[in-house]
Amino acid sequence: MVFSDQHSLVNISEESVAVLGTVGAFGFVFFLFLSGVKMDLSLTLKSGKKAICIGLLTVVVPLVSCMTTIKLLHEEGNEFSNKSFFLAVTYSGTSFPVIHCLLSDLKILNSELGRLGLSAALIGDMLTLFLTVFSLWVKTGFEKGRKEALIDFGLAMLFIVIVVFVLRPAMKWMVKRTPEAGQIKDTCFYLVILAFMMSPRFTDLFRIYFLYGPFIFGLAVPDGPPLGSALVEKLDPVISGLFLPIFATTCGLRFDLSYFKNSNLFAYHQVLGAMVALIIKFGVSLLVPILCKMPTRDSLALAFIMISKGIVEMGSYSIMNDNRVISEDIFAHMTIVIILVASIVPILVKRLYDPSRKYLCFQKRTIMNSRLNQELRLIVCVHVPGNVNSIINQLNASCPTRESSIALDVLHLIKLSGQATPLFIAHDKQKKTLSSKSYSENVVVAFEQFERDNWGAVSVTVFTAVSPPNLMYEDICNLAMDRLTSFILLPFHRRWYIDGSIESEDQTVRTLNFDILERAPCSVGILVEGRRNLKGSGIRDPLSSDNSSFYNIAVIFLGGQDDREALALAKRISQDKSVRLTVIHLKAANSLGVILTENDRMLDSAVLNDVKQSVCFTYIEEHVNDGPETSNFLQSIVEDYQLIIVGRRYKTEDPQTLGLQEWCEFQEIGIIGDLLSSADFIRNYSLLIVQQQQQRTV
């Protein structure tokens, strides 16, 4: 193969392409293995009726339509013996890895549409796998006789029995020998890799198409940590970043436009059958969701998702071309179809489906708009065990009562690792025992104990979300929409020891907090933990103190909607007599630089008057000229409080904070929040930053 122009001459020999093709094919087989590792077949039993119908019908109906079309166009010959049935299955099939990659790239993997698409793809992929193997058995029966087909069937069943009842138990035994939250031993890891390397040879012995051996073996690997996640984390970057691009390149090098002119009638009939299958698949994928009352735009997006094609189809046709299963002209035509579909589908899905649309909430879901005698619907997010103690401490400090109760939804967020399908689990209180694969046992136990300690005042529901870190905001916002939540409480991404040194820091948590602040359909709070009890393991009663039986709370009030929301939260907490509230009103000494509108000033005065009438509190008014004066004043008083509540006041700089903006390290907690969490403050208090629900327009 020669590429030349006037200035250069580059020779790429057939031998070079063959070597690259071998390396790329190795990567493709590895990709199929890892795809099997990521898939959880148990989810097929948990799929809803809608997903099952879409998954089955989007394979069966296009297959029947394709076969009918090819039979009408190509009447001579048997549709089974001349490979038409096998090829029709490849045209009509669904590829779970391709759809998973598409949804992941579009960042809608754990959206409502993404979950439905993944479930339907999983069903369709399993059916496609069965039909493909079945078509090969039928083809063998026509060409070599029924006896040979039965032998192939028996050997395939024997291979599956060995994988399910020998290899999978062996890998489960490896997992059981791994300490909890530990890493799989290197010996076990390399044994699994060795078994994978041998699987193509074994599939040849068992007369199974060699691509299916690694995939089936991957399905047998226990998904998730420690084994499945170790395989994916160590191998996926190399396979996806190096070997698959090489494989895609070699597939492109095999593509030759000259075969379009020299195509025979059989190839044209096959291409027409493939186009019919694609169109019918789109129609079925569109019609079924519409009949299930799904919005038209979402149904269209799902239809495009279900017809998507990618590296799996390209690799399959390329390998079939190398093995002379299909001719060069069929390969050329199908390559064009795959490239066009893979190019157009992501653009159309992105235009049709925007999951953030549903977060446009026109109803006010704030603490200010919830009455004191009304149940407060609250979501708290947990990332690590240390978050549990700090959150329960603050909830205890709020002193919930039967008259001012809390409906608490606890969401335990876990990184998706070694799996392809995100999970959202609602933990059933009625179950006496937790499953052997419990993601949140300690979280469930701790919050159920908190519910018993506050019986009648708090109702707790625990959820677990296993999803990619960059998409966790979807789970939080969806839960907030479904549960009519008024307030989301998030842990800060950094935690300190008592001496001020950093105990832990997680930038993915910080990114998640930014995403929630931007998209949340209700008010949001970020809890920055105090330093004095981070090394303790027990749950401390925040009201217990050597010096005082009171829990002292301060609100730093400058004005604006976030500060008003912070004051409303403090008013609700301070209903209990054991809580002492102090409102510190920072006013500008020079009113010329004040940027608050007249409407804001009126609302601020109304909220302050309402608090004065509702609870007994200490009011401190301080006039300051600039940020340094504010900092000095706050340093002199903060040690008197266990909890300080401030508004975020994002992108708002008043005379009271003048000069502090350029020193602000953490924009997500605002200027005052960043100041109070800085090393300049000897901080034994917890800090709660509040952002009122952001009103957005379409």
PDB file of N, CA and C in Angstrom, residues 10 20 58 112 141-142 181 196 297 307 336 349 411 439 443 454 489 491 502 543 595 655 661 692 696:
ATOM      1  N   VAL A  10       5.811   7.578   1.099  1.00  0.00           N
ATOM      2  CA  VAL A  10       5.732   6.724   2.276  1.00  0.00           C
ATOM      3  C   VAL A  10       5.206   5.366   1.847  1.00  0.00           C
ATOM      4  N   LEU A  20       0.693  -4.738  12.345  1.00  0.00           N
ATOM      5  CA  LEU A  20      -0.158  -3.828  13.103  1.00  0.00           C
ATOM      6  C   LEU A  20      -1.526  -4.439  13.365  1.00  0.00           C
ATOM      7  N   THR A  58     -35.890  -4.972  19.613  1.00  0.00           N
ATOM      8  CA  THR A  58     -34.954  -4.275  18.725  1.00  0.00           C
ATOM      9  C   THR A  58     -33.935  -5.213  18.095  1.00  0.00           C
ATOM     10  N   GLU A 112     -31.692   8.907  33.615  1.00  0.00           N
ATOM     11  CA  GLU A 112     -32.840   8.005  33.456  1.00  0.00           C
ATOM     12  C   GLU A 112     -32.814   7.322  32.088  1.00  0.00           C
ATOM     13  N   GLY A 141     -25.007 -27.234  10.460  1.00  0.00           N
ATOM     14  CA  GLY A 141     -25.963 -28.304  10.170  1.00  0.00           C
ATOM     15  C   GLY A 141     -26.263 -28.431   8.696  1.00  0.00           C
ATOM     16  N   PHE A 142     -26.381 -27.309   7.980  1.00  0.00           N
ATOM     17  CA  PHE A 142     -26.662 -27.349   6.544  1.00  0.00           C
ATOM     18  C   PHE A 142     -25.447 -27.787   5.739  1.00  0.00           C
ATOM     19  N   ALA A 181     -11.652  -4.544  51.590  1.00  0.00           N
ATOM     20  CA  ALA A 181     -11.099  -3.262  51.120  1.00  0.00           C
ATOM     21  C   ALA A 181      -9.626  -3.382  50.728  1.00  0.00           C
ATOM     22  N   PHE A 196      -7.120 -15.891  30.511  1.00  0.00           N
ATOM     23  CA  PHE A 196      -7.659 -15.133  29.374  1.00  0.00           C
ATOM     24  C   PHE A 196      -6.830 -15.380  28.110  1.00  0.00           C
ATOM     25  N   ARG A 297     -39.057  13.411  22.516  1.00  0.00           N
ATOM     26  CA  ARG A 297     -37.629  13.723  22.369  1.00  0.00           C
ATOM     27  C   ARG A 297     -36.769  12.639  23.013  1.00  0.00           C
ATOM     28  N   ILE A 307     -29.430   2.180  17.932  1.00  0.00           N
ATOM     29  CA  ILE A 307     -28.891   1.811  16.617  1.00  0.00           C
ATOM     30  C   ILE A 307     -27.406   2.152  16.499  1.00  0.00           C
ATOM     31  N   ILE A 336     -18.586   1.899   5.683  1.00  0.00           N
ATOM     32  CA  ILE A 336     -19.205   3.208   5.458  1.00  0.00           C
ATOM     33  C   ILE A 336     -20.423   3.384   6.361  1.00  0.00           C
ATOM     34  N   VAL A 349     -28.078  12.590  19.591  1.00  0.00           N
ATOM     35  CA  VAL A 349     -28.472  12.291  20.973  1.00  0.00           C
ATOM     36  C   VAL A 349     -28.213  13.500  21.866  1.00  0.00           C
ATOM     37  N   LEU A 411     -27.663   9.362  51.166  1.00  0.00           N
ATOM     38  CA  LEU A 411     -27.172   8.838  49.895  1.00  0.00           C
ATOM     39  C   LEU A 411     -25.687   8.528  50.022  1.00  0.00           C
ATOM     40  N   TYR A 439     -23.088  -2.671  49.983  1.00  0.00           N
ATOM     41  CA  TYR A 439     -22.191  -1.559  49.743  1.00  0.00           C
ATOM     42  C   TYR A 439     -22.145  -0.605  50.938  1.00  0.00           C
ATOM     43  N   VAL A 443     -23.065   2.432  57.039  1.00  0.00           N
ATOM     44  CA  VAL A 443     -23.872   3.647  56.910  1.00  0.00           C
ATOM     45  C   VAL A 443     -25.317   3.363  57.307  1.00  0.00           C
ATOM     46  N   ASN A 454     -34.040   9.188  67.748  1.00  0.00           N
ATOM     47  CA  ASN A 454     -34.940  10.337  67.547  1.00  0.00           C
ATOM     48  C   ASN A 454     -36.282   9.851  66.999  1.00  0.00           C
ATOM     49  N   LEU A 489     -27.285  18.384  51.877  1.00  0.00           N
ATOM     50  CA  LEU A 489     -26.103  18.622  52.705  1.00  0.00           C
ATOM     51  C   LEU A 489     -24.935  17.807  52.156  1.00  0.00           C
ATOM     52  N   PRO A 491     -20.639  16.993  52.202  1.00  0.00           N
ATOM     53  CA  PRO A 491     -19.403  17.137  52.971  1.00  0.00           C
ATOM     54  C   PRO A 491     -18.346  17.889  52.158  1.00  0.00           C
ATOM     55  N   ILE A 502      -3.580  18.520  57.147  1.00  0.00           N
ATOM     56  CA  ILE A 502      -4.646  17.930  56.321  1.00  0.00           C
ATOM     57  C   ILE A 502      -4.674  16.420  56.526  1.00  0.00           C
ATOM     58  N   LEU A 543     -24.090  18.473  72.241  1.00  0.00           N
ATOM     59  CA  LEU A 543     -24.509  19.279  73.377  1.00  0.00           C
ATOM     60  C   LEU A 543     -23.675  19.007  74.619  1.00  0.00           C
ATOM     61  N   ILE A 595     -23.764  47.119  47.355  1.00  0.00           N
ATOM     62  CA  ILE A 595     -24.348  46.756  46.062  1.00  0.00           C
ATOM     63  C   ILE A 595     -25.713  46.082  46.206  1.00  0.00           C
ATOM     64  N   PRO A 655     -18.320  45.902  50.375  1.00  0.00           N
ATOM     65  CA  PRO A 655     -17.262  46.570  51.142  1.00  0.00           C
ATOM     66  C   PRO A 655     -16.780  45.741  52.329  1.00  0.00           C
ATOM     67  N   GLN A 661     -11.285  38.677  48.145  1.00  0.00           N
ATOM     68  CA  GLN A 661     -11.600  37.834  46.994  1.00  0.00           C
ATOM     69  C   GLN A 661     -10.340  37.206  46.396  1.00  0.00           C
ATOM     70  N   GLN A 692     -28.906  29.274  48.594  1.00  0.00           N
ATOM     71  CA  GLN A 692     -30.342  29.130  48.330  1.00  0.00           C
ATOM     72  C   GLN A 692     -30.568  28.608  46.921  1.00  0.00           C
ATOM     73  N   ARG A 696     -33.524  29.094  37.688  1.00  0.00           N
ATOM     74  CA  ARG A 696     -32.967  29.029  36.336  1.00  0.00           C
ATOM     75  C   ARG A 696     -34.093  29.101  35.315  1.00  0.00           C
TER      76      ARG A 696
END
